Amino acid sequence: MTPAPQATENRLGFLDVLRGIAALLVALYHIGNAAPVGTPGFWWVSHSLLNFGSFGVMLFFIVSGYIIPASLERRGSLVEFWIGRVFRLVPLFWLLSAAVVVLWSLKLLPLPEWIFNHPFVVLAGNASLMTNFIGAPHLLAPAWTLPYEICFYALTSVIFVTRFRKTSAAFALFLGGFALIAADTFLIDSALTPWAHSDPNHVGNPVRVLAIAAIIAAAAALFAKGKGMALYAAGVGFVAVALFLNRSWPLHQAVIFLSLMFTGTVIYRMAARQMPVWLGWVTIGFVAVASCVSFRLHFKSWGGEDMLGGAWWTESVAVVVALAVFLAAHALRNRITWPAVLQWLGRISYSVYLIHWVVLMSVPAVPDSVPGNAILSLIVWVGLTLGFSQITYLLVERPSVRLGRKVAQWARDRFQLSKPAQPVIPRQASPADAPEPAPVLPS
């Protein structure tokens, strides 16, 4: 029996609620770094009590891990899946990247001078959305998370065409264990793109990166379903792993990000009754503990006396709280009606995530001479972010998604692609009925 639209919307509303909360907290985290809003009292809440930025990162990645496999399995077609992803991510990103360049040229938005040292790299990285994975600086600073998202999409699609489709727990457990030993000395960042490193004599270990990528690609091809899928698994797997290992972030953090996404998939598989519940809980617990231990072993603190955020324990708290919040919302998904304002905030969360930084960089704070300028600056920045986000959602995001669906339908008819797969779990619990999932972009 197909559920009523209202029931489906309520069942999936928890994902929008989580996106909305994460997007707003990420914006508040960045706003808290700017004067006059950023005070020791504000920092204690937004950076120390709970690091809003890190919490948003972790929560967004878990949501992505939960919904992306459902989206792929619902479509049943790699071509349609990638068309949907491109039309969901690219148009708004390109538009705002162009807006940043225009504002910078008009001297209305600052950018570091070194950002255009390699103009072709900047163009290629931002056009492809892979930025720091190919050694390109970001025109939109929060976009450093997009390459991790796209890498997860790629790996999920590779797993989809192999015999490992429903072994998410194994991947999450492996990544959690790897995070414990993921020292940067093993795989130095920017190994394939030395120009992206601050040290002009940086070399890295590119042979090791390429060798690991080749081994994983060969294994994916070996277990793929058919020759055509073997070529896809090998090619996409090699590129995804090589670029992921070429990241500009510390290795242990990159691995934790990916392990949390696969943990989100584990939660989806548990809800789908595609894996033993005990294995799911063991995986969730292990990833949480392994992430905390990894942060303790490898994380380099950057906080100050007034700002405790940026310590290993604040990152650990963010992981644990993000998992707990997601699990609580997931448990309540069929039991409560989610606030409409949070669902709305979730729908525009992609715009909120990208636009808040542009607003923060281009709109000056209320002058110190105005009483209550800190609160007023906060209201102005958040208000403009929400207003512009609603506009871009209506004029850019939603039309782009609709166009993507038409292109996917054309591709299905033109190339006689297989029909979308039916949900593999009971309808009353399936996330596979979700609309085109929003990109889950942390700070």
Short mmCIF file of C-alpha atoms in Angstrom, two decimals:
data_model
loop_
_atom_site.label_atom_id
_atom_site.label_comp_id
_atom_site.label_asym_id
_atom_site.label_seq_id
_atom_site.Cartn_x
_atom_site.Cartn_y
_atom_site.Cartn_z
CA MET A 1 0.00 0.00 0.00
CA THR A 2 1.37 3.40 -0.99
CA PRO A 3 1.34 5.89 1.89
CA ALA A 4 -0.50 9.15 1.60
CA PRO A 5 1.63 12.15 0.60
CA GLN A 6 1.23 13.73 4.01
CA ALA A 7 2.39 10.55 5.75
CA THR A 8 5.39 10.27 3.46
CA GLU A 9 6.30 13.92 3.99
CA ASN A 10 6.06 13.54 7.76
CA ARG A 11 8.09 10.34 7.72
CA LEU A 12 10.91 12.00 5.78
CA GLY A 13 10.53 15.37 7.47
CA PHE A 14 13.11 14.46 10.07
CA LEU A 15 15.81 14.66 7.40
CA ASP A 16 14.81 18.22 6.52
CA VAL A 17 14.68 19.10 10.22
CA LEU A 18 18.21 17.82 10.73
CA ARG A 19 19.46 19.65 7.64
CA GLY A 20 17.84 22.85 8.82
CA ILE A 21 19.33 22.64 12.30
CA ALA A 22 22.77 21.79 10.94
CA ALA A 23 22.73 24.59 8.35
CA LEU A 24 21.66 27.21 10.90
CA LEU A 25 24.28 26.13 13.42
CA VAL A 26 27.01 26.19 10.78
CA ALA A 27 25.99 29.74 9.88
CA LEU A 28 26.01 30.75 13.54
CA TYR A 29 29.45 29.22 13.97
CA HIS A 30 30.90 31.31 11.16
CA ILE A 31 29.05 34.43 12.26
CA GLY A 32 30.49 33.85 15.72
CA ASN A 33 33.97 34.20 14.25
CA ALA A 34 33.21 37.76 13.19
CA ALA A 35 33.09 40.94 15.25
CA PRO A 36 31.04 42.19 16.97
CA VAL A 37 29.05 38.95 17.38
CA GLY A 38 32.07 36.88 18.33
CA THR A 39 32.46 37.42 22.07
CA PRO A 40 33.86 35.04 24.70
CA GLY A 41 30.31 34.34 25.87
CA PHE A 42 29.11 33.52 22.37
CA TRP A 43 32.20 31.39 21.72
CA TRP A 44 31.61 29.41 24.89
CA VAL A 45 28.29 28.26 23.45
CA SER A 46 29.10 28.02 19.74
CA HIS A 47 32.69 26.78 19.90
CA SER A 48 33.20 25.12 23.29
CA LEU A 49 29.99 23.79 24.81
CA LEU A 50 29.15 22.35 21.41
CA ASN A 51 31.27 23.24 18.42
CA PHE A 52 28.48 24.27 16.05
CA GLY A 53 30.63 23.96 12.96
CA SER A 54 31.95 20.47 13.70
CA PHE A 55 28.52 19.32 14.85
CA GLY A 56 27.02 20.54 11.57
CA VAL A 57 29.74 18.71 9.65
CA MET A 58 29.10 15.42 11.38
CA LEU A 59 25.32 15.66 11.25
CA PHE A 60 25.27 16.59 7.58
CA PHE A 61 27.52 13.66 6.69
CA ILE A 62 25.36 11.18 8.58
CA VAL A 63 22.25 12.47 6.81
CA SER A 64 24.01 12.10 3.48
CA GLY A 65 25.01 8.54 4.25
CA TYR A 66 21.42 7.73 5.11
CA ILE A 67 19.65 9.17 2.09
CA ILE A 68 22.08 8.89 -0.84
CA PRO A 69 22.03 5.05 -1.08
CA ALA A 70 18.23 5.20 -0.88
CA SER A 71 18.18 7.70 -3.74
CA LEU A 72 20.44 5.54 -5.89
CA GLU A 73 18.49 2.37 -5.21
CA ARG A 74 15.20 4.14 -5.87
CA ARG A 75 16.45 5.27 -9.27
CA GLY A 76 18.08 1.96 -10.13
CA SER A 77 20.24 3.73 -12.74
CA LEU A 78 23.71 5.22 -12.42
CA VAL A 79 23.04 7.63 -15.27
CA GLU A 80 19.88 9.00 -13.67
CA PHE A 81 21.56 9.15 -10.27
CA TRP A 82 24.45 11.28 -11.53
CA ILE A 83 22.15 13.50 -13.58
CA GLY A 84 20.15 14.15 -10.43
CA ARG A 85 23.24 14.94 -8.41
CA VAL A 86 24.67 17.30 -11.01
CA PHE A 87 21.47 19.31 -11.33
CA ARG A 88 21.08 19.39 -7.55
CA LEU A 89 24.57 20.62 -6.75
CA VAL A 90 26.07 22.47 -9.68
CA PRO A 91 23.74 25.33 -10.77
CA LEU A 92 23.59 27.12 -7.41
CA PHE A 93 27.27 26.53 -6.76
CA TRP A 94 28.29 27.99 -10.11
CA LEU A 95 25.97 30.96 -9.68
CA LEU A 96 27.31 31.84 -6.24
CA SER A 97 30.92 31.25 -7.28
CA ALA A 98 30.42 33.72 -10.13
CA ALA A 99 28.79 36.14 -7.69
CA VAL A 100 31.83 35.92 -5.42
CA VAL A 101 34.16 36.78 -8.31
CA VAL A 102 31.97 39.75 -9.28
CA LEU A 103 31.80 41.03 -5.70
CA TRP A 104 35.57 40.60 -5.35
CA SER A 105 36.20 42.51 -8.58
CA LEU A 106 34.02 45.33 -7.24
CA LYS A 107 36.00 45.26 -3.98
CA LEU A 108 32.86 44.32 -2.07
CA LEU A 109 34.16 40.96 -0.88
CA PRO A 110 37.73 40.10 0.18
CA LEU A 111 39.62 37.10 -1.17
CA PRO A 112 43.22 36.14 -0.36
CA GLU A 113 45.68 37.32 -3.00
CA TRP A 114 47.24 33.87 -3.32
CA ILE A 115 43.91 32.34 -4.37
CA PHE A 116 44.61 33.17 -8.03
CA ASN A 117 48.23 32.04 -8.10
CA HIS A 118 47.14 29.12 -10.27
CA PRO A 119 44.11 30.45 -12.19
CA PHE A 120 43.54 27.30 -14.27
CA VAL A 121 43.54 25.17 -11.12
CA VAL A 122 41.08 27.55 -9.46
CA LEU A 123 38.80 27.38 -12.49
CA ALA A 124 39.00 23.59 -12.84
CA GLY A 125 38.59 22.94 -9.12
CA ASN A 126 35.60 25.21 -8.64
CA ALA A 127 33.96 24.22 -11.93
CA SER A 128 34.19 20.55 -11.00
CA LEU A 129 33.32 21.19 -7.32
CA MET A 130 36.36 19.11 -6.34
CA THR A 131 38.43 22.12 -5.13
CA ASN A 132 40.74 20.90 -2.34
CA PHE A 133 40.86 17.35 -3.72
CA ILE A 134 42.69 18.64 -6.80
CA GLY A 135 44.64 21.35 -5.03
CA ALA A 136 42.34 24.28 -5.80
CA PRO A 137 41.36 26.98 -3.28
CA HIS A 138 37.68 27.66 -2.72
CA LEU A 139 35.90 30.70 -4.07
CA LEU A 140 33.14 29.74 -1.63
CA ALA A 141 34.97 28.94 1.59
CA PRO A 142 32.40 26.51 3.05
CA ALA A 143 32.63 24.40 -0.12
CA TRP A 144 35.55 22.38 1.24
CA THR A 145 33.02 19.68 2.17
CA LEU A 146 31.65 19.20 -1.33
CA PRO A 147 34.53 16.98 -2.50
CA TYR A 148 33.86 14.62 0.43
CA GLU A 149 30.21 14.47 -0.56
CA ILE A 150 30.99 13.74 -4.19
CA CYS A 151 33.58 11.15 -3.21
CA PHE A 152 30.93 9.38 -1.12
CA TYR A 153 28.51 9.51 -4.06
CA ALA A 154 31.16 7.92 -6.26
CA LEU A 155 32.04 5.18 -3.77
CA THR A 156 28.36 4.45 -3.15
CA SER A 157 27.79 4.09 -6.89
CA VAL A 158 30.79 1.74 -7.16
CA ILE A 159 29.47 -0.39 -4.31
CA PHE A 160 26.07 -0.37 -6.03
CA VAL A 161 27.47 -2.25 -9.05
CA THR A 162 29.40 -4.81 -6.99
CA ARG A 163 28.43 -7.70 -4.75
CA PHE A 164 29.04 -5.54 -1.68
CA ARG A 165 25.90 -3.42 -2.01
CA LYS A 166 24.58 -4.19 1.46
CA THR A 167 27.84 -4.54 3.39
CA SER A 168 27.83 -0.97 4.69
CA ALA A 169 28.80 -2.09 8.19
CA ALA A 170 32.04 -3.58 6.91
CA PHE A 171 33.04 -0.31 5.26
CA ALA A 172 32.13 1.75 8.33
CA LEU A 173 34.01 -0.61 10.65
CA PHE A 174 37.07 -0.63 8.40
CA LEU A 175 37.14 3.16 8.15
CA GLY A 176 36.62 3.52 11.90
CA GLY A 177 39.56 1.21 12.52
CA PHE A 178 41.69 2.95 9.91
CA ALA A 179 41.02 6.31 11.58
CA LEU A 180 42.89 5.02 14.64
CA ILE A 181 46.14 4.67 12.68
CA ALA A 182 45.54 7.37 10.06
CA ALA A 183 48.58 9.51 10.77
CA ASP A 184 49.49 12.11 8.15
CA THR A 185 52.99 10.64 7.97
CA PHE A 186 51.45 7.58 6.32
CA LEU A 187 49.68 9.56 3.59
CA ILE A 188 50.75 13.19 3.48
CA ASP A 189 48.09 15.60 2.23
CA SER A 190 48.25 17.08 -1.29
CA ALA A 191 50.50 14.25 -2.45
CA LEU A 192 49.32 14.59 -6.06
CA THR A 193 49.02 18.38 -6.04
CA PRO A 194 52.13 19.75 -4.27
CA TRP A 195 51.34 23.32 -5.35
CA ALA A 196 48.42 23.33 -2.90
CA HIS A 197 50.72 22.90 0.10
CA SER A 198 52.07 25.83 2.06
CA ASP A 199 55.58 24.34 1.96
CA PRO A 200 57.23 25.00 -1.43
CA ASN A 201 59.41 21.90 -0.91
CA HIS A 202 56.43 19.65 -0.27
CA VAL A 203 56.72 16.24 -1.96
CA GLY A 204 54.29 13.85 -0.30
CA ASN A 205 53.99 10.18 -1.27
CA PRO A 206 52.12 10.05 -4.61
CA VAL A 207 53.23 6.50 -5.43
CA ARG A 208 51.61 5.20 -2.25
CA VAL A 209 48.40 7.11 -2.99
CA LEU A 210 48.15 5.80 -6.54
CA ALA A 211 49.03 2.26 -5.47
CA ILE A 212 46.26 2.17 -2.86
CA ALA A 213 43.78 3.61 -5.36
CA ALA A 214 44.80 1.01 -7.95
CA ILE A 215 44.40 -1.89 -5.49
CA ILE A 216 40.94 -0.74 -4.43
CA ALA A 217 39.92 -0.16 -8.07
CA ALA A 218 41.08 -3.66 -9.03
CA ALA A 219 39.13 -5.20 -6.15
CA ALA A 220 36.00 -3.26 -7.16
CA ALA A 221 36.34 -4.45 -10.76
CA LEU A 222 36.87 -8.05 -9.63
CA PHE A 223 33.60 -8.10 -7.70
CA ALA A 224 31.56 -6.00 -10.14
CA LYS A 225 28.48 -7.40 -11.87
CA GLY A 226 29.44 -7.69 -15.54
CA LYS A 227 32.26 -6.33 -17.71
CA GLY A 228 30.70 -2.94 -18.27
CA MET A 229 30.20 -2.43 -14.55
CA ALA A 230 33.73 -3.67 -13.93
CA LEU A 231 35.10 -0.84 -16.07
CA TYR A 232 32.89 1.65 -14.26
CA ALA A 233 33.88 0.34 -10.83
CA ALA A 234 37.58 0.40 -11.67
CA GLY A 235 37.60 3.85 -13.25
CA VAL A 236 35.35 5.65 -10.80
CA GLY A 237 36.82 3.78 -7.83
CA PHE A 238 40.38 4.68 -8.78
CA VAL A 239 39.63 8.38 -9.30
CA ALA A 240 37.51 8.66 -6.13
CA VAL A 241 40.06 6.99 -3.87
CA ALA A 242 43.05 8.83 -5.38
CA LEU A 243 41.38 12.22 -4.98
CA PHE A 244 40.15 11.40 -1.49
CA LEU A 245 43.66 10.46 -0.36
CA ASN A 246 44.95 13.67 -1.98
CA ARG A 247 42.76 15.72 0.38
CA SER A 248 44.13 18.88 2.00
CA TRP A 249 42.74 17.98 5.43
CA PRO A 250 44.44 15.73 8.01
CA LEU A 251 44.01 12.09 7.08
CA HIS A 252 42.27 11.02 10.30
CA GLN A 253 39.59 13.68 9.90
CA ALA A 254 38.95 12.77 6.27
CA VAL A 255 38.58 9.12 7.22
CA ILE A 256 36.23 9.98 10.09
CA PHE A 257 34.05 12.01 7.71
CA LEU A 258 33.75 9.03 5.37
CA SER A 259 33.13 6.58 8.21
CA LEU A 260 30.25 8.72 9.47
CA MET A 261 28.66 8.71 6.03
CA PHE A 262 28.82 4.93 5.89
CA THR A 263 27.44 4.84 9.42
CA GLY A 264 24.44 6.79 8.11
CA THR A 265 24.06 4.05 5.50
CA VAL A 266 24.20 1.44 8.28
CA ILE A 267 21.29 3.17 10.01
CA TYR A 268 19.37 3.10 6.72
CA ARG A 269 20.12 -0.62 6.30
CA MET A 270 18.94 -1.28 9.85
CA ALA A 271 15.66 0.52 9.13
CA ALA A 272 15.42 -1.45 5.89
CA ARG A 273 15.91 -4.73 7.75
CA GLN A 274 18.81 -5.50 5.44
CA MET A 275 21.26 -6.25 8.24
CA PRO A 276 21.15 -7.60 11.79
CA VAL A 277 20.21 -4.92 14.29
CA TRP A 278 22.98 -5.98 16.67
CA LEU A 279 25.58 -5.49 13.93
CA GLY A 280 24.24 -2.02 13.24
CA TRP A 281 24.49 -0.96 16.88
CA VAL A 282 27.97 -2.44 17.22
CA THR A 283 29.03 -0.47 14.11
CA ILE A 284 27.55 2.79 15.40
CA GLY A 285 29.21 2.37 18.79
CA PHE A 286 32.57 1.40 17.31
CA VAL A 287 32.66 4.33 14.89
CA ALA A 288 31.78 6.75 17.71
CA VAL A 289 34.50 5.41 20.02
CA ALA A 290 37.08 5.09 17.24
CA SER A 291 36.44 8.68 16.14
CA CYS A 292 36.99 9.96 19.67
CA VAL A 293 40.19 7.96 20.09
CA SER A 294 41.43 9.06 16.67
CA PHE A 295 40.85 12.71 17.55
CA ARG A 296 42.74 12.18 20.81
CA LEU A 297 45.69 10.62 19.01
CA HIS A 298 45.98 12.80 15.92
CA PHE A 299 44.05 16.06 16.24
CA LYS A 300 46.08 19.27 16.48
CA SER A 301 44.32 21.86 18.62
CA TRP A 302 43.84 25.37 17.29
CA GLY A 303 41.62 27.00 19.95
CA GLY A 304 42.68 29.76 22.33
CA GLU A 305 42.04 30.66 25.95
CA ASP A 306 38.65 32.20 25.21
CA MET A 307 37.70 29.68 22.52
CA LEU A 308 38.02 26.05 23.55
CA GLY A 309 36.63 24.84 20.24
CA GLY A 310 39.26 23.18 18.13
CA ALA A 311 40.41 20.74 20.81
CA TRP A 312 40.29 16.98 20.38
CA TRP A 313 37.51 16.65 22.92
CA THR A 314 35.26 19.28 21.30
CA GLU A 315 35.52 17.34 18.02
CA SER A 316 34.75 14.12 19.87
CA VAL A 317 31.71 15.66 21.55
CA ALA A 318 30.49 16.83 18.12
CA VAL A 319 30.68 13.28 16.74
CA VAL A 320 28.83 11.71 19.66
CA VAL A 321 26.14 14.39 19.81
CA ALA A 322 25.61 14.27 16.04
CA LEU A 323 25.08 10.50 16.13
CA ALA A 324 22.79 10.80 19.16
CA VAL A 325 20.69 13.57 17.59
CA PHE A 326 20.33 11.68 14.33
CA LEU A 327 19.34 8.45 16.08
CA ALA A 328 16.81 10.28 18.25
CA ALA A 329 15.24 12.03 15.25
CA HIS A 330 15.21 8.74 13.34
CA ALA A 331 13.43 6.99 16.22
CA LEU A 332 10.80 9.75 16.30
CA ARG A 333 10.32 10.02 12.53
CA ASN A 334 6.94 8.26 12.53
CA ARG A 335 5.74 9.52 15.89
CA ILE A 336 5.68 13.30 15.78
CA THR A 337 4.83 16.10 13.38
CA TRP A 338 7.94 18.08 12.71
CA PRO A 339 7.78 21.89 12.93
CA ALA A 340 7.08 23.41 9.52
CA VAL A 341 9.68 26.14 10.02
CA LEU A 342 12.46 23.58 10.51
CA GLN A 343 11.33 21.60 7.48
CA TRP A 344 11.39 24.82 5.47
CA LEU A 345 14.84 25.60 6.80
CA GLY A 346 15.93 22.14 5.72
CA ARG A 347 14.62 22.65 2.20
CA ILE A 348 16.71 25.79 1.78
CA SER A 349 19.69 24.40 3.72
CA TYR A 350 21.96 24.14 0.65
CA SER A 351 21.43 27.83 -0.06
CA VAL A 352 21.80 28.72 3.61
CA TYR A 353 25.07 26.87 3.79
CA LEU A 354 26.61 28.59 0.78
CA ILE A 355 25.01 32.03 1.01
CA HIS A 356 25.67 32.77 4.67
CA TRP A 357 29.40 33.05 3.99
CA VAL A 358 28.84 35.42 1.05
CA VAL A 359 26.58 37.58 3.21
CA LEU A 360 29.04 37.54 6.08
CA MET A 361 31.95 38.55 3.84
CA SER A 362 30.16 41.26 1.85
CA VAL A 363 27.75 42.90 4.31
CA PRO A 364 29.46 45.00 7.00
CA ALA A 365 28.52 44.70 10.64
CA VAL A 366 26.41 47.29 12.37
CA PRO A 367 28.79 50.05 13.59
CA ASP A 368 30.01 49.99 17.18
CA SER A 369 28.41 53.38 17.72
CA VAL A 370 24.95 51.79 17.48
CA PRO A 371 23.67 50.39 20.79
CA GLY A 372 23.26 46.60 20.68
CA ASN A 373 25.29 46.34 17.49
CA ALA A 374 26.26 42.71 18.20
CA ILE A 375 22.65 41.51 18.33
CA LEU A 376 21.68 43.73 15.41
CA SER A 377 24.57 42.41 13.29
CA LEU A 378 23.51 38.86 14.07
CA ILE A 379 19.92 39.64 13.06
CA VAL A 380 21.02 41.34 9.83
CA TRP A 381 23.36 38.55 8.74
CA VAL A 382 20.95 35.74 9.58
CA GLY A 383 17.97 37.60 8.11
CA LEU A 384 19.72 38.34 4.82
CA THR A 385 20.96 34.75 4.64
CA LEU A 386 17.46 33.33 5.05
CA GLY A 387 15.92 35.85 2.67
CA PHE A 388 18.42 35.31 -0.14
CA SER A 389 18.30 31.54 0.46
CA GLN A 390 14.55 31.47 -0.04
CA ILE A 391 14.97 33.40 -3.30
CA THR A 392 17.70 31.12 -4.66
CA TYR A 393 15.73 28.07 -3.60
CA LEU A 394 12.70 29.23 -5.58
CA LEU A 395 14.57 30.62 -8.60
CA VAL A 396 17.58 28.30 -8.86
CA GLU A 397 17.43 25.15 -6.78
CA ARG A 398 13.87 24.02 -7.43
CA PRO A 399 13.88 24.75 -11.18
CA SER A 400 17.25 22.98 -11.50
CA VAL A 401 15.92 19.86 -9.80
CA ARG A 402 12.87 19.86 -12.07
CA LEU A 403 15.07 20.24 -15.14
CA GLY A 404 17.26 17.40 -13.88
CA ARG A 405 14.25 15.13 -13.63
CA LYS A 406 13.29 15.96 -17.20
CA VAL A 407 16.81 15.25 -18.41
CA ALA A 408 16.84 11.97 -16.48
CA GLN A 409 13.49 11.01 -18.02
CA TRP A 410 14.86 11.85 -21.48
CA ALA A 411 17.97 9.74 -20.83
CA ARG A 412 15.81 6.85 -19.61
CA ASP A 413 13.68 6.94 -22.75
CA ARG A 414 16.51 7.69 -25.18
CA PHE A 415 18.90 5.01 -23.94
CA GLN A 416 16.25 2.58 -22.65
CA LEU A 417 17.61 2.63 -19.13
CA SER A 418 16.17 0.29 -16.56
CA LYS A 419 13.14 1.48 -14.65
CA PRO A 420 13.71 2.81 -11.15
CA ALA A 421 14.03 0.06 -8.59
CA GLN A 422 11.20 -0.42 -6.14
CA PRO A 423 11.93 0.31 -2.48
CA VAL A 424 13.46 -2.72 -0.83
CA ILE A 425 11.98 -2.13 2.60
CA PRO A 426 8.42 -1.86 3.90
CA ARG A 427 6.73 1.26 2.60
CA GLN A 428 5.88 2.54 6.03
CA ALA A 429 9.57 2.82 6.92
CA SER A 430 11.26 3.49 3.60
CA PRO A 431 13.38 6.58 2.94
CA ALA A 432 13.44 5.57 -0.72
CA ASP A 433 10.39 7.71 -1.41
CA ALA A 434 12.39 10.80 -0.60
CA PRO A 435 12.44 13.71 -3.03
CA GLU A 436 15.74 14.57 -4.67
CA PRO A 437 17.98 14.78 -1.59
CA ALA A 438 19.62 18.06 -0.84
CA PRO A 439 23.41 18.09 -0.68
CA VAL A 440 24.50 17.89 2.90
CA LEU A 441 27.10 20.53 3.25
CA PRO A 442 28.84 21.11 6.52
CA SER A 443 30.81 24.15 7.54
#
